[in-house]
């Protein structure tokens, strides 16, 4: 789908699905016109015979329902865009908090005399630059969220309670099955003989604690600086390819990036960045690497693009 680039200060650009927005706006306008005409039909029903009224009314009612159904489909697409933006926003907020605390810690340690003036200035600037960068990315992400969210304001009559909620992600089938078994265990404990109630309840609690499923998030890579797609997040499932070629999963439109530049490989519980003998190399936290096991918040630089690893 076509995307508009939303410019931000300092030259950052944020992808926005302008085509989706325009299609939804067009459908909204068509629906508004149909509703107005249906109201006119109702107010002028005495001017025509009942058969003509019914025929024209049914025609417009059917057209209105079709437009509403198409608009609901667009809302589903927009909800998915919003879901990605909400997830990205939450990760950026966490990174902002970490870097602000790191900056505060540097200042505090400097007061204790740990750093020379030059060391303090260098460390402080590093954290300030990261905070500024994440704040710029956050501003762009929030702008796009607001544009999507405002699209259906005042249209509650179409969607009722069907609204995207910002709730924690969970593995529905697994958790629901666990909750069902937990309820069955509780029912069994309530019907136990009096002398066994305490033991049954304790056994149930132990079972619930030991069997409750965890929701393991897939490792992810977020672009935090570069010519485009800043704020976009990619999941690491198997092998994630990075490079200038359009065949890659992460496409970097940067002359400094090789066509097949690097890969992030999921090996057991670890993610390994592997440079594919690129011309200009791959950096992790400022150090050139050929193969590197990634840790949370590691920053990967390829050309002018910077990505951050989350696990």
CSV table of C-alpha atoms in Angstrom, one decimal:
chain,number,residue,atom,x,y,z
A,1,UNK,CA,0.0,0.0,0.0
A,2,UNK,CA,1.1,3.5,-0.7
A,3,UNK,CA,2.4,5.4,2.3
A,4,UNK,CA,2.9,9.1,2.9
A,5,UNK,CA,6.1,10.1,4.7
A,6,UNK,CA,5.3,12.3,7.7
A,7,UNK,CA,8.3,14.6,8.3
A,8,UNK,CA,9.5,15.4,11.7
A,9,UNK,CA,12.0,17.8,13.1
A,10,UNK,CA,15.7,16.8,12.7
A,11,UNK,CA,14.8,15.1,9.3
A,12,UNK,CA,13.1,11.9,10.6
A,13,UNK,CA,10.3,10.5,8.5
A,14,UNK,CA,7.5,8.2,9.8
A,15,UNK,CA,5.5,5.9,7.5
A,16,UNK,CA,1.8,6.6,7.3
A,17,UNK,CA,-0.7,4.7,5.2
A,18,UNK,CA,-2.2,7.6,3.4
A,19,UNK,CA,-4.0,5.4,0.9
A,20,UNK,CA,-5.9,3.6,3.6
A,21,UNK,CA,-6.8,7.0,5.2
A,22,UNK,CA,-8.1,8.4,1.9
A,23,UNK,CA,-10.2,5.3,1.2
A,24,UNK,CA,-11.8,5.4,4.6
A,25,UNK,CA,-12.6,9.1,4.3
A,26,UNK,CA,-14.2,8.5,0.9
A,27,UNK,CA,-16.4,5.8,2.3
A,28,UNK,CA,-17.3,8.0,5.2
A,29,UNK,CA,-18.4,10.8,2.8
A,30,UNK,CA,-20.4,8.4,0.7
A,31,UNK,CA,-22.1,7.1,3.8
A,32,UNK,CA,-23.0,10.6,5.0
A,33,UNK,CA,-24.6,11.4,1.7
A,34,UNK,CA,-26.7,8.2,1.7
A,35,UNK,CA,-27.9,8.9,5.3
A,36,UNK,CA,-28.9,12.4,4.3
A,37,UNK,CA,-30.9,11.0,1.3
A,38,UNK,CA,-32.6,8.4,3.5
A,39,UNK,CA,-33.7,11.1,5.8
A,40,UNK,CA,-35.1,13.1,2.9
A,41,UNK,CA,-36.9,9.9,1.7
A,42,UNK,CA,-38.5,9.6,5.1
A,43,UNK,CA,-39.5,13.2,5.3
A,44,UNK,CA,-41.1,13.1,1.8
A,45,UNK,CA,-42.7,9.7,1.9
A,46,UNK,CA,-46.2,11.3,1.6
A,47,UNK,CA,-45.3,12.8,-1.8
A,48,UNK,CA,-45.2,9.4,-3.5
A,49,UNK,CA,-47.1,6.1,-3.5
A,50,UNK,CA,-46.2,3.6,-0.9
A,51,UNK,CA,-44.7,1.2,-3.5
A,52,UNK,CA,-42.4,3.8,-4.9
A,53,UNK,CA,-41.4,4.9,-1.4
A,54,UNK,CA,-40.6,1.3,-0.4
A,55,UNK,CA,-38.6,0.7,-3.5
A,56,UNK,CA,-36.5,3.8,-3.3
A,57,UNK,CA,-36.1,3.4,0.5
A,58,UNK,CA,-34.9,-0.2,0.2
A,59,UNK,CA,-32.5,0.8,-2.5
A,60,UNK,CA,-30.8,3.4,-0.3
A,61,UNK,CA,-30.9,1.3,2.8
A,62,UNK,CA,-29.1,-1.5,0.9
A,63,UNK,CA,-26.5,0.8,-0.4
A,64,UNK,CA,-26.0,2.3,3.1
A,65,UNK,CA,-25.5,-1.2,4.5
A,66,UNK,CA,-22.9,-2.0,1.8
A,67,UNK,CA,-21.0,1.2,2.4
A,68,UNK,CA,-21.1,0.6,6.2
A,69,UNK,CA,-19.7,-3.0,5.8
A,70,UNK,CA,-16.9,-1.7,3.6
A,71,UNK,CA,-16.1,1.0,6.2
A,72,UNK,CA,-16.0,-1.6,8.9
A,73,UNK,CA,-13.4,-3.5,6.9
A,74,UNK,CA,-11.3,-0.4,6.6
A,75,UNK,CA,-11.7,0.1,10.4
A,76,UNK,CA,-10.2,-3.4,10.8
A,77,UNK,CA,-7.2,-2.4,8.7
A,78,UNK,CA,-6.8,0.8,10.7
A,79,UNK,CA,-7.1,-1.1,14.0
A,80,UNK,CA,-4.2,-3.3,12.9
A,81,UNK,CA,-2.1,-0.2,12.0
A,82,UNK,CA,-3.0,1.2,15.4
A,83,UNK,CA,-2.0,-2.0,17.2
A,84,UNK,CA,1.5,-1.8,15.6
A,85,UNK,CA,1.8,1.9,16.6
A,86,UNK,CA,0.6,1.2,20.2
A,87,UNK,CA,3.3,-1.5,20.5
A,88,UNK,CA,6.0,0.7,19.0
A,89,UNK,CA,4.9,3.6,21.3
A,90,UNK,CA,5.2,1.4,24.4
A,91,UNK,CA,8.7,0.2,23.5
A,92,UNK,CA,9.8,3.8,22.8
A,93,UNK,CA,8.4,4.9,26.1
A,94,UNK,CA,10.4,2.1,27.9
A,95,UNK,CA,13.6,3.1,26.0
A,96,UNK,CA,13.0,6.8,26.9
A,97,UNK,CA,12.7,5.9,30.5
A,98,UNK,CA,15.9,3.8,30.5
A,99,UNK,CA,18.0,6.5,28.8
A,100,UNK,CA,16.6,9.3,31.1
A,101,UNK,CA,17.5,7.2,34.1
A,102,UNK,CA,20.9,6.5,32.6
A,103,UNK,CA,21.5,10.2,32.1
A,104,UNK,CA,20.4,10.9,35.7
A,105,UNK,CA,22.8,8.2,36.9
A,106,UNK,CA,25.7,9.8,35.0
A,107,UNK,CA,25.0,13.2,36.5
A,108,UNK,CA,24.8,11.7,40.0
A,109,UNK,CA,28.0,9.7,39.7
A,110,UNK,CA,29.7,12.8,38.4
A,111,UNK,CA,28.7,14.6,41.5
A,112,UNK,CA,30.4,11.8,43.5
A,113,UNK,CA,33.6,12.4,41.6
A,114,UNK,CA,33.7,9.3,39.4
A,115,UNK,CA,34.3,11.1,36.1
A,116,UNK,CA,36.6,13.7,34.8
A,117,UNK,CA,34.9,16.7,33.1
A,118,UNK,CA,35.7,15.3,29.7
A,119,UNK,CA,34.3,11.8,30.6
A,120,UNK,CA,31.2,13.3,32.0
A,121,UNK,CA,30.5,15.5,29.0
A,122,UNK,CA,31.0,12.6,26.7
A,123,UNK,CA,28.7,10.2,28.6
A,124,UNK,CA,26.1,12.9,29.3
A,125,UNK,CA,26.0,13.8,25.6
A,126,UNK,CA,25.5,10.2,24.5
A,127,UNK,CA,22.5,9.8,26.7
A,128,UNK,CA,21.1,13.2,25.8
A,129,UNK,CA,21.4,12.4,22.1
A,130,UNK,CA,19.6,9.1,22.6
A,131,UNK,CA,16.8,10.8,24.6
A,132,UNK,CA,16.4,13.4,21.9
A,133,UNK,CA,16.3,10.8,19.2
A,134,UNK,CA,13.6,8.7,21.0
A,135,UNK,CA,11.6,11.8,21.7
A,136,UNK,CA,11.6,12.7,18.0
A,137,UNK,CA,10.5,9.2,17.1
A,138,UNK,CA,7.8,9.2,19.8
A,139,UNK,CA,6.4,12.5,18.4
A,140,UNK,CA,6.0,11.0,14.9
A,141,UNK,CA,4.4,7.8,16.3
A,142,UNK,CA,1.9,9.8,18.4
A,143,UNK,CA,1.1,12.0,15.4
A,144,UNK,CA,0.2,9.0,13.3
A,145,UNK,CA,-1.8,7.4,16.2
A,146,UNK,CA,-3.8,10.7,16.5
A,147,UNK,CA,-4.5,10.7,12.8
A,148,UNK,CA,-5.9,7.2,12.8
A,149,UNK,CA,-7.8,7.6,16.1
A,150,UNK,CA,-9.5,10.8,14.9
A,151,UNK,CA,-10.8,9.2,11.7
A,152,UNK,CA,-13.9,7.6,13.3
A,153,UNK,CA,-14.6,10.1,16.1
A,154,UNK,CA,-18.3,10.8,16.2
A,155,UNK,CA,-19.2,7.6,14.3
A,156,UNK,CA,-20.0,5.5,17.3
A,157,UNK,CA,-23.4,4.7,15.7
A,158,UNK,CA,-21.6,2.6,13.1
A,159,UNK,CA,-19.3,0.6,15.4
A,160,UNK,CA,-21.0,0.5,18.8
A,161,UNK,CA,-18.7,-1.1,21.3
A,162,UNK,CA,-16.4,-2.5,18.6
A,163,UNK,CA,-13.4,-0.4,19.4
A,164,UNK,CA,-9.7,-1.3,19.6
A,165,UNK,CA,-8.6,-1.6,23.2
A,166,UNK,CA,-5.0,-1.2,24.4
A,167,UNK,CA,-4.9,-4.3,26.4
A,168,UNK,CA,-1.9,-6.6,27.1
A,169,UNK,CA,-1.3,-9.2,24.4
A,170,UNK,CA,-2.0,-12.8,25.5
A,171,UNK,CA,-2.1,-16.2,23.9
A,172,UNK,CA,-5.9,-16.5,23.9
A,173,UNK,CA,-6.5,-20.2,23.4
A,174,UNK,CA,-3.8,-21.3,25.8
A,175,UNK,CA,-4.8,-18.8,28.6
A,176,UNK,CA,-8.5,-19.5,28.1
A,177,UNK,CA,-7.9,-23.3,28.4
A,178,UNK,CA,-5.9,-22.7,31.6
A,179,UNK,CA,-8.6,-20.5,33.1
A,180,UNK,CA,-11.2,-23.2,32.3
A,181,UNK,CA,-9.1,-25.8,34.1
A,182,UNK,CA,-8.5,-23.5,37.0
A,183,UNK,CA,-12.3,-23.0,37.4
A,184,UNK,CA,-12.8,-26.8,37.4
A,185,UNK,CA,-10.1,-27.2,40.0
A,186,UNK,CA,-11.8,-24.5,42.2
A,187,UNK,CA,-15.2,-26.2,41.8
A,188,UNK,CA,-13.6,-29.5,43.0
A,189,UNK,CA,-12.1,-27.9,46.0
A,190,UNK,CA,-15.4,-26.4,47.0
A,191,UNK,CA,-17.1,-29.8,47.0
A,192,UNK,CA,-14.4,-31.5,49.1
A,193,UNK,CA,-15.2,-32.8,52.6
A,194,UNK,CA,-14.7,-30.3,55.4
A,195,UNK,CA,-11.5,-31.8,56.6
A,196,UNK,CA,-9.9,-31.6,53.2
A,197,UNK,CA,-10.9,-28.1,52.2
A,198,UNK,CA,-7.7,-26.3,53.3
A,199,UNK,CA,-5.5,-29.0,51.7
A,200,UNK,CA,-7.5,-28.9,48.4
A,201,UNK,CA,-7.4,-25.1,48.2
A,202,UNK,CA,-3.6,-25.1,48.8
A,203,UNK,CA,-3.2,-27.8,46.2
A,204,UNK,CA,-5.3,-25.8,43.7
A,205,UNK,CA,-3.3,-22.6,44.3
A,206,UNK,CA,0.0,-24.5,43.8
A,207,UNK,CA,-1.4,-26.0,40.6
A,208,UNK,CA,-2.5,-22.7,39.3
A,209,UNK,CA,0.8,-21.0,40.0
A,210,UNK,CA,2.8,-23.8,38.5
A,211,UNK,CA,0.7,-24.3,35.4
A,212,UNK,CA,-0.2,-20.8,34.4
A,213,UNK,CA,1.1,-20.3,30.8
A,214,UNK,CA,3.6,-17.6,30.2
A,215,UNK,CA,3.2,-15.2,27.2
A,216,UNK,CA,6.6,-15.1,25.6
A,217,UNK,CA,7.2,-12.2,23.3
A,218,UNK,CA,9.1,-12.8,20.1
A,219,UNK,CA,12.4,-11.0,19.8
A,220,UNK,CA,12.1,-7.8,17.8
A,221,UNK,CA,14.1,-5.2,15.9
A,222,UNK,CA,12.9,-1.5,15.8
A,223,UNK,CA,14.4,1.1,13.4
A,224,UNK,CA,15.2,4.1,15.6
A,225,UNK,CA,17.2,6.2,13.0
A,226,UNK,CA,17.5,6.3,9.3
A,227,UNK,CA,16.1,7.8,6.1
A,228,UNK,CA,12.7,6.1,6.5
A,229,UNK,CA,10.5,3.6,8.5
A,230,UNK,CA,11.7,5.0,11.8
A,231,UNK,CA,9.7,3.4,14.5
A,232,UNK,CA,8.8,0.3,12.5
A,233,UNK,CA,9.2,-3.0,14.3
A,234,UNK,CA,10.1,-6.4,12.9
A,235,UNK,CA,9.7,-9.8,14.7
A,236,UNK,CA,12.6,-12.3,14.6
A,237,UNK,CA,11.2,-15.7,13.7
A,238,UNK,CA,13.9,-18.0,12.3
A,239,UNK,CA,16.1,-15.7,10.1
A,240,UNK,CA,15.5,-11.9,9.6
A,241,UNK,CA,17.4,-10.7,6.5
A,242,UNK,CA,18.7,-7.1,6.2
A,243,UNK,CA,20.0,-5.2,3.2
A,244,UNK,CA,19.5,-2.9,0.3
A,245,UNK,CA,17.8,-5.5,-2.0
A,246,UNK,CA,14.0,-5.6,-2.0
A,247,UNK,CA,14.1,-9.3,-1.3
A,248,UNK,CA,15.1,-8.6,2.3
A,249,UNK,CA,12.7,-8.5,5.2
A,250,UNK,CA,14.3,-5.3,6.4
A,251,UNK,CA,15.0,-3.1,3.4
A,252,UNK,CA,17.5,-0.4,3.9
A,253,UNK,CA,17.5,2.3,1.2
A,254,UNK,CA,21.1,3.3,1.9
A,255,UNK,CA,24.0,3.3,-0.5
A,256,UNK,CA,26.3,2.2,2.4
A,257,UNK,CA,24.3,-1.0,2.9
A,258,UNK,CA,25.1,-4.0,0.8
A,259,UNK,CA,22.3,-5.8,-1.2
A,260,UNK,CA,22.5,-8.8,1.2
A,261,UNK,CA,24.1,-7.1,4.2
A,262,UNK,CA,23.4,-9.1,7.4
A,263,UNK,CA,21.0,-11.6,9.0
A,264,UNK,CA,19.6,-12.0,12.5
A,265,UNK,CA,19.3,-15.7,13.3
A,266,UNK,CA,17.2,-17.1,16.1
A,267,UNK,CA,19.3,-19.9,17.6
A,268,UNK,CA,17.5,-21.5,20.6
A,269,UNK,CA,16.9,-18.7,23.0
A,270,UNK,CA,19.5,-16.4,21.4
A,271,UNK,CA,19.5,-14.0,18.5
A,272,UNK,CA,22.7,-13.8,16.6
A,273,UNK,CA,23.6,-10.9,14.2
A,274,UNK,CA,25.7,-12.3,11.3
A,275,UNK,CA,27.4,-9.9,8.9
A,276,UNK,CA,27.3,-11.4,5.3
A,277,UNK,CA,30.8,-10.1,4.4
A,278,UNK,CA,29.3,-6.6,3.6
A,279,UNK,CA,31.4,-3.8,2.1
A,280,UNK,CA,31.0,-1.4,5.0
A,281,UNK,CA,30.4,-3.8,7.9
A,282,UNK,CA,27.9,-4.0,10.7
A,283,UNK,CA,28.2,-2.2,14.1
A,284,UNK,CA,26.8,-3.3,17.4
A,285,UNK,CA,27.0,-0.5,20.1
A,286,UNK,CA,29.6,1.2,18.0
A,287,UNK,CA,31.8,-1.8,17.5
A,288,UNK,CA,32.3,-3.6,14.1
A,289,UNK,CA,31.3,-7.3,14.4
A,290,UNK,CA,31.1,-10.3,12.1
A,291,UNK,CA,29.0,-12.4,14.4
A,292,UNK,CA,27.4,-11.2,17.7
A,293,UNK,CA,24.9,-12.6,20.2
A,294,UNK,CA,22.4,-9.8,20.8
A,295,UNK,CA,21.4,-8.5,24.2
A,296,UNK,CA,18.3,-6.4,25.0
A,297,UNK,CA,18.7,-2.7,23.9
A,298,UNK,CA,21.7,-3.5,21.7
A,299,UNK,CA,21.9,-0.9,18.9
A,300,UNK,CA,22.8,-2.2,15.4
A,301,UNK,CA,24.1,0.3,12.8
A,302,UNK,CA,24.2,-0.4,9.1
A,303,UNK,CA,25.0,2.6,7.0
A,304,UNK,CA,23.0,5.5,8.4
A,305,UNK,CA,20.3,3.2,9.8
A,306,UNK,CA,20.2,2.4,13.5
A,307,UNK,CA,18.1,-0.5,14.9
A,308,UNK,CA,17.5,-1.6,18.4
A,309,UNK,CA,17.0,-5.2,19.6
A,310,UNK,CA,14.3,-6.1,22.1
A,311,UNK,CA,13.7,-9.4,23.8
